[in-house]
Coordinates of C-alpha atoms and ligand atoms in Angstrom, one line a residue:
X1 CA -44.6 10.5 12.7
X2 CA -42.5 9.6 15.3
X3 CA -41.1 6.2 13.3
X4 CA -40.4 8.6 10.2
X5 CA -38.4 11.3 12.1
X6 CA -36.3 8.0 13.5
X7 CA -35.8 6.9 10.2
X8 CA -34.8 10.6 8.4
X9 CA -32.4 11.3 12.2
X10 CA -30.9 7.5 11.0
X11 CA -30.7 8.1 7.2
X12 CA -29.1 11.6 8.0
X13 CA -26.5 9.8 10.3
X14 CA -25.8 6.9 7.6
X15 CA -25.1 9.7 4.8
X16 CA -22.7 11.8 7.2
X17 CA -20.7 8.3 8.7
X18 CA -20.5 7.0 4.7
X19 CA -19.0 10.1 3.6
X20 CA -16.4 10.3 5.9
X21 CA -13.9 8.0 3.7
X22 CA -14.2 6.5 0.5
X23 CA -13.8 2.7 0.3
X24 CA -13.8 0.3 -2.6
X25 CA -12.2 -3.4 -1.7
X26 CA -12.3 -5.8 -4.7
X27 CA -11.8 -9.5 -4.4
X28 CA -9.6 -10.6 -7.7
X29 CA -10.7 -13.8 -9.7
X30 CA -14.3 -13.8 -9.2
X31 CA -17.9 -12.2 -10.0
X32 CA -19.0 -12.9 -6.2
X33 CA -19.2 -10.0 -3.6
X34 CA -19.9 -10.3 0.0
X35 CA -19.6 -8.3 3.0
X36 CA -16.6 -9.8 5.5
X37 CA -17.2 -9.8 9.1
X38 CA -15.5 -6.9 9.7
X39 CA -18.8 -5.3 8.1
X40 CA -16.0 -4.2 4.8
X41 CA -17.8 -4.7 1.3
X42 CA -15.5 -6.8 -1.5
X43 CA -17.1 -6.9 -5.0
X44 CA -15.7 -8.8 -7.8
X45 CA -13.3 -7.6 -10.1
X46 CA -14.7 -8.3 -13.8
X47 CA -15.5 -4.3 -13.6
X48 CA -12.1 -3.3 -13.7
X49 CA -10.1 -6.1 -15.8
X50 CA -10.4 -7.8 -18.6
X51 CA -7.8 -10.6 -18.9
X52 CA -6.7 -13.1 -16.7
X53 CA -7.9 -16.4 -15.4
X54 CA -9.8 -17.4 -12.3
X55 CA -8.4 -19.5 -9.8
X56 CA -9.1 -21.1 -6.2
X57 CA -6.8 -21.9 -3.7
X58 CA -6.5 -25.1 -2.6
X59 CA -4.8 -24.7 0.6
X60 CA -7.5 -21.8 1.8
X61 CA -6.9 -22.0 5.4
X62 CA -7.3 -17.3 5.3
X63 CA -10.6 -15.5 4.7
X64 CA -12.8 -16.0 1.7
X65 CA -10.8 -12.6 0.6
X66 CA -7.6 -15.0 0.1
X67 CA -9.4 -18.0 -1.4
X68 CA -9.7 -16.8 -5.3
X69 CA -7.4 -15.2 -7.1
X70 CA -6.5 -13.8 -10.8
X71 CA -3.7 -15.5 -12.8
X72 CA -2.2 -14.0 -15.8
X73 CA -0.5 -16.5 -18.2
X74 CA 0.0 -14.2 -21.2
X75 CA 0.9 -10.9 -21.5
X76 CA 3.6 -9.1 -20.3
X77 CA 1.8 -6.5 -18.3
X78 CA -1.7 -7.1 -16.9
X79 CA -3.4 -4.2 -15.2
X80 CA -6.4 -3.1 -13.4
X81 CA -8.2 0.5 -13.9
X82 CA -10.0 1.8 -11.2
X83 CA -11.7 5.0 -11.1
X84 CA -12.8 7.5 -8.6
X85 CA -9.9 8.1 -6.5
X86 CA -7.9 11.2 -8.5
X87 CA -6.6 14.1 -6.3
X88 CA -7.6 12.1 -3.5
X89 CA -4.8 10.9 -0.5
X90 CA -5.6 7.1 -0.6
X91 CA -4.3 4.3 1.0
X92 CA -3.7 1.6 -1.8
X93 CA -3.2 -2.5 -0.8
X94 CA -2.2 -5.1 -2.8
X95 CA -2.8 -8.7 -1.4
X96 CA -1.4 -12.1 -2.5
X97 CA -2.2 -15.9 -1.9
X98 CA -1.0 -18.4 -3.4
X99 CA -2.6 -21.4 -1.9
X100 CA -1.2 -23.5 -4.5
X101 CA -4.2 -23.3 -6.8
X102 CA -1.9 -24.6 -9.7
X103 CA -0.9 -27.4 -7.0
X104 CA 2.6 -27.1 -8.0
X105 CA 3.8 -26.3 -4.7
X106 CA 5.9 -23.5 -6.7
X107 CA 4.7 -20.1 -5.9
X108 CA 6.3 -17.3 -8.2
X109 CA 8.1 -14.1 -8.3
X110 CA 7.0 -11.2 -10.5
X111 CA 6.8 -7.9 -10.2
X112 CA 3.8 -4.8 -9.3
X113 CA 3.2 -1.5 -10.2
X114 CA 0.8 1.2 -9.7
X115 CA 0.5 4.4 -11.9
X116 CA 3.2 3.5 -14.3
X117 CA 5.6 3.3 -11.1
X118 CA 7.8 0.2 -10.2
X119 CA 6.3 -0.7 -6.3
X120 CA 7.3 -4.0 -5.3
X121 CA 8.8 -7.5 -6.3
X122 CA 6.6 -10.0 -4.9
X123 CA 7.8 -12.8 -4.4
X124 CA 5.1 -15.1 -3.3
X125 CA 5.3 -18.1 -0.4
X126 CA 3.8 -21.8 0.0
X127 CA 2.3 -20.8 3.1
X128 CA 1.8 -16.7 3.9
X129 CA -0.2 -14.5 2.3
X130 CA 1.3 -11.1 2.1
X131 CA 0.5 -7.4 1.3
X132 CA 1.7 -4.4 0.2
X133 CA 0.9 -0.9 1.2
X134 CA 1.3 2.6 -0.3
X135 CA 0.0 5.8 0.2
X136 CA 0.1 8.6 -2.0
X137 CA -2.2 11.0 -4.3
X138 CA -3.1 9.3 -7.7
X139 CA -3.0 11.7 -10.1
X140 CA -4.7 10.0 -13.4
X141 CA -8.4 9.7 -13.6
X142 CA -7.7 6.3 -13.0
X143 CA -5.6 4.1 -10.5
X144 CA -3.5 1.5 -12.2
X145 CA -2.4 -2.0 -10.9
X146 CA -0.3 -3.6 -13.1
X147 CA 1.3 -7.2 -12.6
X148 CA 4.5 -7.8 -14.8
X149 CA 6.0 -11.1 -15.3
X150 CA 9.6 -11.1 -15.1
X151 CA 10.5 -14.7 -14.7
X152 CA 9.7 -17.5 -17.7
X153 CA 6.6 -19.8 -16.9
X154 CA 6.0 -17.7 -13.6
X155 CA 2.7 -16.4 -13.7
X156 CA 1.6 -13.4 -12.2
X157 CA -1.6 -13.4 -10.1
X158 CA -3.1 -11.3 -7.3
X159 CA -5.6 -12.1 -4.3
X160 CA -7.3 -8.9 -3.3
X161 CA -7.0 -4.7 -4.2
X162 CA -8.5 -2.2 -1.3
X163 CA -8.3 1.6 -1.5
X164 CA -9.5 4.2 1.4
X165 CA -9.5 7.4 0.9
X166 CA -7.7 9.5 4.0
X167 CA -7.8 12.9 5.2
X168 CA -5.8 15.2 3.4
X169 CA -3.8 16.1 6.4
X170 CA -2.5 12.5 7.1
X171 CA 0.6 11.4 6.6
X172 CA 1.2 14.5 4.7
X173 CA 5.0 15.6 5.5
X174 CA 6.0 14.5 2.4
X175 CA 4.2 16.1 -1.3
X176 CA 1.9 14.8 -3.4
X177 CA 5.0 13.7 -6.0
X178 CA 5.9 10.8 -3.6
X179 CA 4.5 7.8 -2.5
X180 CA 5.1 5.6 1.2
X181 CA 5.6 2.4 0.9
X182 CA 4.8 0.7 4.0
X183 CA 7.5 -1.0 5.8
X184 CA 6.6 -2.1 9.5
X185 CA 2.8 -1.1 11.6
X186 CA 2.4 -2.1 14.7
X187 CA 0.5 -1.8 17.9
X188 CA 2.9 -2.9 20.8
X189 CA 2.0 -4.8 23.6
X190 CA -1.2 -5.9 21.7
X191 CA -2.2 -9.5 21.8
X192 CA -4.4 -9.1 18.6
X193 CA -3.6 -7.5 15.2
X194 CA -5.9 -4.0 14.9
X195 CA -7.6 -3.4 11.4
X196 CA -11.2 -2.7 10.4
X197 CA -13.2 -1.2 12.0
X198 CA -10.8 -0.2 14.9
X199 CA -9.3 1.1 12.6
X200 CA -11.3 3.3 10.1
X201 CA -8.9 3.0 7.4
X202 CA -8.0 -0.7 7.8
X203 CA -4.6 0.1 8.7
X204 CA -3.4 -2.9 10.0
X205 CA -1.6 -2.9 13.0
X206 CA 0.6 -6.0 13.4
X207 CA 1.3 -7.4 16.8
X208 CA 5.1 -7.7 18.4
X209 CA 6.8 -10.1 19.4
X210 CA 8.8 -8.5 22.2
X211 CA 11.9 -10.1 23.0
X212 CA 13.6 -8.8 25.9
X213 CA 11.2 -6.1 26.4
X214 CA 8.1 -6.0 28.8
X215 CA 4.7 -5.3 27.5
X216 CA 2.3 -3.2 29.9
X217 CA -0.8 -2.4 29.3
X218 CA -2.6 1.0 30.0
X219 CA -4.1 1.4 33.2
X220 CA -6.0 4.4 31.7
X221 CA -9.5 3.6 31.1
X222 CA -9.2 6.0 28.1
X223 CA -6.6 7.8 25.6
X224 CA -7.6 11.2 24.0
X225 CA -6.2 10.2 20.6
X226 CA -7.0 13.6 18.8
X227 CA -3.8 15.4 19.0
X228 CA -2.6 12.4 16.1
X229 CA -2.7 13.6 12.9
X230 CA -2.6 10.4 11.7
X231 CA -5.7 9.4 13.8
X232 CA -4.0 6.2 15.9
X233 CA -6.5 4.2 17.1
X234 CA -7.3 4.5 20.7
X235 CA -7.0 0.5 21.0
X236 CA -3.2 0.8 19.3
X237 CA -2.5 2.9 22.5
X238 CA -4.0 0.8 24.8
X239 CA -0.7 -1.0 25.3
X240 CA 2.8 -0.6 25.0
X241 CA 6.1 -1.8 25.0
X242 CA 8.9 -1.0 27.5
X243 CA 12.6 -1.3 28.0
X244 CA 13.5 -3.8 31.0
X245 CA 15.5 -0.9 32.6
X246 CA 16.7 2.9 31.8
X247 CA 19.9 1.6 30.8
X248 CA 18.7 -0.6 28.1
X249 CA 17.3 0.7 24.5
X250 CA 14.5 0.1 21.8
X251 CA 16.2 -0.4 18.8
X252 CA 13.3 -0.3 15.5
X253 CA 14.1 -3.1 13.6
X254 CA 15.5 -1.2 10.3
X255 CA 16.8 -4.8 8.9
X256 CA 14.3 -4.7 6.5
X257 CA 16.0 -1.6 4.3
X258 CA 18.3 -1.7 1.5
X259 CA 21.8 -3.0 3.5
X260 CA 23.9 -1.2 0.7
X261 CA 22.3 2.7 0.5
X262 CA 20.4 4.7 2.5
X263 CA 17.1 5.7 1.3
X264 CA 14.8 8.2 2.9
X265 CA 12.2 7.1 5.5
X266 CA 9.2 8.4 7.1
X267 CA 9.1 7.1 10.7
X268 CA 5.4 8.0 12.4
X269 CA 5.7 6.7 16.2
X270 CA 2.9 7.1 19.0
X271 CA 3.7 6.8 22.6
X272 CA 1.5 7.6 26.2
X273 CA 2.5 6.7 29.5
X274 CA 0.6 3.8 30.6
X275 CA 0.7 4.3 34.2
X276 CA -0.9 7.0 36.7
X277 CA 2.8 8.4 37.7
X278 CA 3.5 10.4 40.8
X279 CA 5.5 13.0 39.2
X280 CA 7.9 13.8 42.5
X281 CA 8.9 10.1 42.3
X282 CA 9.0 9.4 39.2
X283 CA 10.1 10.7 35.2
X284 CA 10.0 8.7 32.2
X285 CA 11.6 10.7 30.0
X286 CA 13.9 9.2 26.4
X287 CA 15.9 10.7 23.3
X288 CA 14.9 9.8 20.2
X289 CA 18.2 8.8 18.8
X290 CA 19.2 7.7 14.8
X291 CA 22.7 6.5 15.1
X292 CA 24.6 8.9 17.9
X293 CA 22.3 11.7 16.9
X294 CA 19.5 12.8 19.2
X295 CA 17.0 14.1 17.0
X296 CA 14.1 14.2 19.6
X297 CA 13.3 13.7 23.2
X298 CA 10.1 12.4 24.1
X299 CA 8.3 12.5 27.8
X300 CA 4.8 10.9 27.4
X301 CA 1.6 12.1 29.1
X302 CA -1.0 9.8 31.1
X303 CA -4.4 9.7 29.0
X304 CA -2.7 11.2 26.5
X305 CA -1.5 10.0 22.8
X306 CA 1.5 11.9 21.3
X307 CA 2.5 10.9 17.8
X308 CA 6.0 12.5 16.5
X309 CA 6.7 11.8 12.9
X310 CA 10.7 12.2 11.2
X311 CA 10.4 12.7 7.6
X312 CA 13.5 13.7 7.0
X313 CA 15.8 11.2 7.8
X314 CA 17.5 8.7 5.5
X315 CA 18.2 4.8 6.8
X316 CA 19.3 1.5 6.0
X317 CA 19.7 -1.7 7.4
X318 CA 22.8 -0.2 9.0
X319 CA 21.5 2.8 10.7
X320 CA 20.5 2.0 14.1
X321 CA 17.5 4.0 15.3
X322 CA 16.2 4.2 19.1
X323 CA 14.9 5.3 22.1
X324 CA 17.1 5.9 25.0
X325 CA 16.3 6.8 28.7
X326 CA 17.5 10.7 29.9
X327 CA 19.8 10.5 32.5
X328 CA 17.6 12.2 34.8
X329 CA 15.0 9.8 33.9
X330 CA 13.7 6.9 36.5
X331 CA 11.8 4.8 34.0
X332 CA 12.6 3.0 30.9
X333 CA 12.0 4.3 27.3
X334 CA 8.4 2.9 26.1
X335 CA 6.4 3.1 22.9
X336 CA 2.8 1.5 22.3
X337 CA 2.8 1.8 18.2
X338 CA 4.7 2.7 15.2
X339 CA 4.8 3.1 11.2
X340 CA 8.0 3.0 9.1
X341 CA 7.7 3.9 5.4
X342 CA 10.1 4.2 2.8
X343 CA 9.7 7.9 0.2
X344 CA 9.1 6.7 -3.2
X345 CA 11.3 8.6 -6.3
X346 CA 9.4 11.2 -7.9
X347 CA 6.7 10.0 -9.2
X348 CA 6.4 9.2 -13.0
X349 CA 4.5 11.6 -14.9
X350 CA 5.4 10.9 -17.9
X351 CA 2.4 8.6 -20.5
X352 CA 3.2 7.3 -24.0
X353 CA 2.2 9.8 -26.4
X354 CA -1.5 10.9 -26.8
X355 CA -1.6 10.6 -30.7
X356 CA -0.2 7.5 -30.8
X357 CA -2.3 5.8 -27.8
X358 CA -5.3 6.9 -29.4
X359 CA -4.7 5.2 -32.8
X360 CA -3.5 2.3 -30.5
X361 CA -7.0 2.8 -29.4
X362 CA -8.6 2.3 -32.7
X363 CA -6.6 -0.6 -33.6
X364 CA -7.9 -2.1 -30.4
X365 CA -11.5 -1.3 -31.2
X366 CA -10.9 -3.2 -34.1
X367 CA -9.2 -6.0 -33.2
X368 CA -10.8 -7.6 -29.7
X369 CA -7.1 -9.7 -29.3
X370 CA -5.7 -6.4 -28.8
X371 CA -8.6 -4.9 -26.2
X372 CA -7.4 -7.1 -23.4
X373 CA -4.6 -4.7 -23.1
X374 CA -3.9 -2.8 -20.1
X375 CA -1.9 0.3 -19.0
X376 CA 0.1 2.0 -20.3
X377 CA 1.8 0.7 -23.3
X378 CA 5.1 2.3 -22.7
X379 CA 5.5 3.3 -19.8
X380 CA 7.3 1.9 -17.3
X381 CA 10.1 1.4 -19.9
X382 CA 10.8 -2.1 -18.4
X383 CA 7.4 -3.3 -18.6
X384 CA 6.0 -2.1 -22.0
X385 CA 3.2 -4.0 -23.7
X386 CA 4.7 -6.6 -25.9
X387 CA 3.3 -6.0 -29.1
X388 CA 4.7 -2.7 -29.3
X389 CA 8.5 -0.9 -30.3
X390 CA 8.9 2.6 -28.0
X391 CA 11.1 5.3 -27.8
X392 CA 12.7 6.0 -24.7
X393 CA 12.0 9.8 -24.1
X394 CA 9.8 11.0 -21.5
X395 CA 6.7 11.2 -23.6
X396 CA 7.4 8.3 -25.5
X397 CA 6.4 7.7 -29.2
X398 CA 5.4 4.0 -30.6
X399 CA 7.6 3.1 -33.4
X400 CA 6.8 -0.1 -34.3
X401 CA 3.5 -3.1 -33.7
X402 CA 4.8 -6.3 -33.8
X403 CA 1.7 -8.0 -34.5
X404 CA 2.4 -11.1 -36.2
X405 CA 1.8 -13.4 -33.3
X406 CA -1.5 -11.7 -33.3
X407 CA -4.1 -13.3 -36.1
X408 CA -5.1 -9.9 -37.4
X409 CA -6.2 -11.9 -41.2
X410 CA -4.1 -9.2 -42.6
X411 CA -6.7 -6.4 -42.3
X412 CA -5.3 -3.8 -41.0
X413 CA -7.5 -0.6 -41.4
X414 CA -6.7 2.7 -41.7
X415 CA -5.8 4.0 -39.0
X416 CA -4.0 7.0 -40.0
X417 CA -3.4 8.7 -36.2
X418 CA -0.8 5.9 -35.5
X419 CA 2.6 7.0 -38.1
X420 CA 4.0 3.3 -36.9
X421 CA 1.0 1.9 -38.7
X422 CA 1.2 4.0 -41.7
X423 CA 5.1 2.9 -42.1
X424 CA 3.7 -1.3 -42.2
Ligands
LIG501 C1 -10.8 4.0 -16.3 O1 -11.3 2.7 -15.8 C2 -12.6 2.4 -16.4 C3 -13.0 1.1 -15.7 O2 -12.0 0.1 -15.6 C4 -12.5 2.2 -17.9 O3 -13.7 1.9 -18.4 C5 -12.0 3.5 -18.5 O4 -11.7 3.4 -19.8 C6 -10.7 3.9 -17.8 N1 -10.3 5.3 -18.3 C7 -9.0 5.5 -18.6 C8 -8.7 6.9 -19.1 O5 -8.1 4.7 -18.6
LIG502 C1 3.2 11.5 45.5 O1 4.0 11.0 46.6 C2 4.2 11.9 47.6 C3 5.2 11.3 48.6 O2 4.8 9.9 48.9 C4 2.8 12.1 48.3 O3 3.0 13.0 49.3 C5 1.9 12.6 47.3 O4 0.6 12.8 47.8 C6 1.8 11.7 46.1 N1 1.0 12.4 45.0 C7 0.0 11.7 44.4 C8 -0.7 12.5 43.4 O5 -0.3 10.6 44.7
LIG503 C1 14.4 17.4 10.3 O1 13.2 17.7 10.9 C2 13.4 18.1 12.3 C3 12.0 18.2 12.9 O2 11.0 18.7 12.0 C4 14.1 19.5 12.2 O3 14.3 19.9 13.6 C5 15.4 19.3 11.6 O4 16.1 20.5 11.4 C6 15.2 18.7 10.2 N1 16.5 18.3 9.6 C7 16.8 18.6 8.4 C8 18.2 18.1 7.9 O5 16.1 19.1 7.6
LIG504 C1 5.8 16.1 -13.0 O1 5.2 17.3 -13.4 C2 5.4 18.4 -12.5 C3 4.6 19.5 -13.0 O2 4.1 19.4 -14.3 C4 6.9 18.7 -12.6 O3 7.2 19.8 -11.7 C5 7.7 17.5 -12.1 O4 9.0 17.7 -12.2 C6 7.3 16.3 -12.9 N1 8.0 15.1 -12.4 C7 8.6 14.2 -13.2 C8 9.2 13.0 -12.5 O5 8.7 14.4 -14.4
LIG505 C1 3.1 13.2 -30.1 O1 3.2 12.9 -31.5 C2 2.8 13.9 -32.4 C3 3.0 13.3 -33.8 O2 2.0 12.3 -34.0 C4 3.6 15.1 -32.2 O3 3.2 16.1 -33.1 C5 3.5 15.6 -30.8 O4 4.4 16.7 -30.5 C6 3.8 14.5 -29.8 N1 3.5 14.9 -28.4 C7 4.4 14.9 -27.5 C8 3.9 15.4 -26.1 O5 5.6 14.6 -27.6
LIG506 C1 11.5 -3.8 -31.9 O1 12.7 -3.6 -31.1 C2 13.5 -4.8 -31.0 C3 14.6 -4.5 -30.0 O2 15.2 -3.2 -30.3 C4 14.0 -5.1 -32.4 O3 14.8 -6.3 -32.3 C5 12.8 -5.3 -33.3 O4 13.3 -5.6 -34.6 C6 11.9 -4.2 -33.3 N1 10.7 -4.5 -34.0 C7 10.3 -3.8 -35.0 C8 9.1 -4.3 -35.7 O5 10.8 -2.7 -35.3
LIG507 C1 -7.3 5.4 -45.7 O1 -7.5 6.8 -45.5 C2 -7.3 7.7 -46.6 C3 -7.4 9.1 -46.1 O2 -8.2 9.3 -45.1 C4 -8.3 7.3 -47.7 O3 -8.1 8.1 -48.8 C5 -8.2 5.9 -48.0 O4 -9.2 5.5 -48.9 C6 -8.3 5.0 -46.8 N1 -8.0 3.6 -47.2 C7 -8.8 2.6 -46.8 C8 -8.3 1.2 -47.2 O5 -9.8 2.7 -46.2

């Protein structure tokens, strides 16, 4: 009796921990799914592309995660559909290795894409691995990674995909028709980068290198993290990061915007003072500053994580955002973690029209050639499949198949839903 009631208390636990987020991390080029040490799950990703070619890296000095990839070498646009995330806030990352698996020592550029939306140029190294973040709502049944080939014999490929599902309330000063793109996350003053399962979301939290500033750990033996929205991880506010005197500033390192526009940002910082102050010596007390502008002035609490978020402020390289001690203030400005997005466009809503994608469809059915084909086929206007003539209007009609590359043996059925096909 007593072992069953431990087992239903445990299974009763399990269920409530499991639900709290949503997880699916898929390893690209290959069948094999393992659990890191971290304790997060990667499965293959035959389930959710079909074209494509397996590779290895050579140089695999990262984690098995790094060490396959999935190469495109035809097609245009190659995408991956994945399910069970719709209406859901997620946190979407794209990873990519290239380890020289071609050993041509000549890593590409192309570009990515989720939900018909343009998200980054990658342009991929000998050495690094890198990874892009967003954040936002999908709104389709399914999510969509596409990989677009923009550069002759420069192929395309990806390492890894991971999606959690976040709390509604996170990071949620912007709506659900934008995306973040992650710019800059890290934990200051930490020695070690902060991800899984620190972090319940993976987040990861890179560390600093802190020139001219002095790192300082927290002589608190804990942080009540639950005023954060954003859910900070206690161990991101563990340290921090200080100025070496009240006359000096943080500047965050904006050099990583556009140099010629501003674009709008979404800047989440978390500060708490890290020492056990006598408050009738001592004040450590800054301005929040974007160019001459105070926008914010910020006194941290012992034991205490504050996180202030500005979504409503638009940066580039040029703009020069800080902290800055008060005058009255007897201690320098500090901050133990931070997160700089950029606010997507709108995003697209627009899909190639129904009629026509569904006599696409039947085509496909018919012809397996064709069924490799991913996304959407006209949509984003720059990337539209390659076999295929579009209009440019929001809903876009197919006007023409250009299928002669395409060893059809001249059968075309009748597929009567598709008027491009009836005018061949
Ligand atoms: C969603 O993705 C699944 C798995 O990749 C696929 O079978 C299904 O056809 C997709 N649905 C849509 C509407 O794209
Ligand atoms: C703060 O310093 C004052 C002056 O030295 C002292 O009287 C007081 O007890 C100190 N307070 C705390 C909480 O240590
Ligand atoms: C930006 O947000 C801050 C804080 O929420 C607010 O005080 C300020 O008025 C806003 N500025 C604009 C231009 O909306
Ligand atoms: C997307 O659809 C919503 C509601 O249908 C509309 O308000 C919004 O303007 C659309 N956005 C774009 C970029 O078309
Ligand atoms: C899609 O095309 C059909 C003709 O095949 C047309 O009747 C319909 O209005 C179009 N839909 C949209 C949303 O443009
Ligand atoms: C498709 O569009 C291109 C560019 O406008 C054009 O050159 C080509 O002839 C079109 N193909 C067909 C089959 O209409
Ligand atoms: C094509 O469809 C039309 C109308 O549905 C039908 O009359 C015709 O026989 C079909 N042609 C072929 C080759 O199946």
């Amino acid at each position: 009796m007593a072992v069953n009631l431990v087992a239903f208390l445990l299974s009763f636990l399990c269920a409530c921990s499991l639900s709290a987020s949503e997880y699916l991390g898929i390893n690209c080029g290959t069948s094999y799914s393992y659990e890191d040490n971290s304790g997060i799950k990667w499965v293959g990703d035959g389930a959710y592309i079909q074209s494509g070619e397996s590779h290895t890296a050579r140089n695999s000095q990262y984690s098995t995660l790094l060490s396959t990839l999935r190469v495109f070498k035809s097609k245009n646009k190659n995408c991956y559909n994945i399910p069970g995330f719709q209406g859901i806030k997620v946190l979407l990352r794209a990873y990519f290795y290239y380890g020289n698996y071609d050993s041509n020592s000549s890593p590409p550029s192309f570009d990515l894409l989720f939900d018909e939306n343009k998200w980054a140029t990658v342009q991929a190294e000998n050495d690094n691995w890198e990874n892009f973040d967003i954040i936002y709502v999908p709104k389709r049944q399914n999510i969509s990674v596409c990989l677009a080939q923009t550069n002759p014999n420069q192929f395309p490929f990806i390492s890894a995909l991971e999606i959690w599902s976040l709390d509604s309330n996170m990071y949620n000063q912007i709506d659900s028709s934008h995306a973040l793109m992650l710019r800059q996350r890290y934990a200051f003053g930490s020695s070690n980068r902060i991800s899984y399962p620190t972090d319940p979301y993976d987040r990861l939290w890179y560390i600093f290198s802190s020139n001219g500033l002095v790192s300082d750990s927290n002589s608190a033996s804990s942080v009540d993290v639950t005023q954060t929205k954003d859910q900070v991880p206690s161990a991101v506010m563990a340290n921090a990061i200080a100025t070496l005197s009240t006359s000096s500033n943080f500047f965050v390192d904006t050099t990583q915007l556009s140099s010629t526009q501003e674009v709008p940002i979404y800047l989440n910082m978390y500060f708490t003072e890290v020492r056990d102050l006598n408050s009738s010596w001592d004040l450590r007390k800054f301005n929040v500053m974007v160019d001459n502008e105070v926008i914010d002035v910020v006194n941290p609490a012992y034991q205490t994580a504050l996180e202030t978020t500005y979504a409503n402020i638009t940066a580039s390289s040029k703009t020069r955002i800080y902290l800055a001690a008060t005058s009255d203030s007897t201690l320098p400005p500090l901050i133990s973690g931070l997160e700089l997005f950029t606010i997507t466009n709108p995003l697209s809503n627009s899909t190639t029209n129904k009629t026509d994608v569904e006599g696409l469809g039947s085509l496909r059915e018919g012809f397996p050639v064709l069924k490799e084909w991913s996304g959407d086929p006209c949509i984003p206007a720059e990337y539209p499949w390659d076999w295929v003539n579009c209009t440019g209007e929001t809903t876009p009609r197919i006007t023409s198949l250009l299928l002669s590359g395409y060893n059809l043996n001249g059968l075309l059925p009748n597929f009567s839903s598709l008027d491009a096909l009836q005018t061949m």
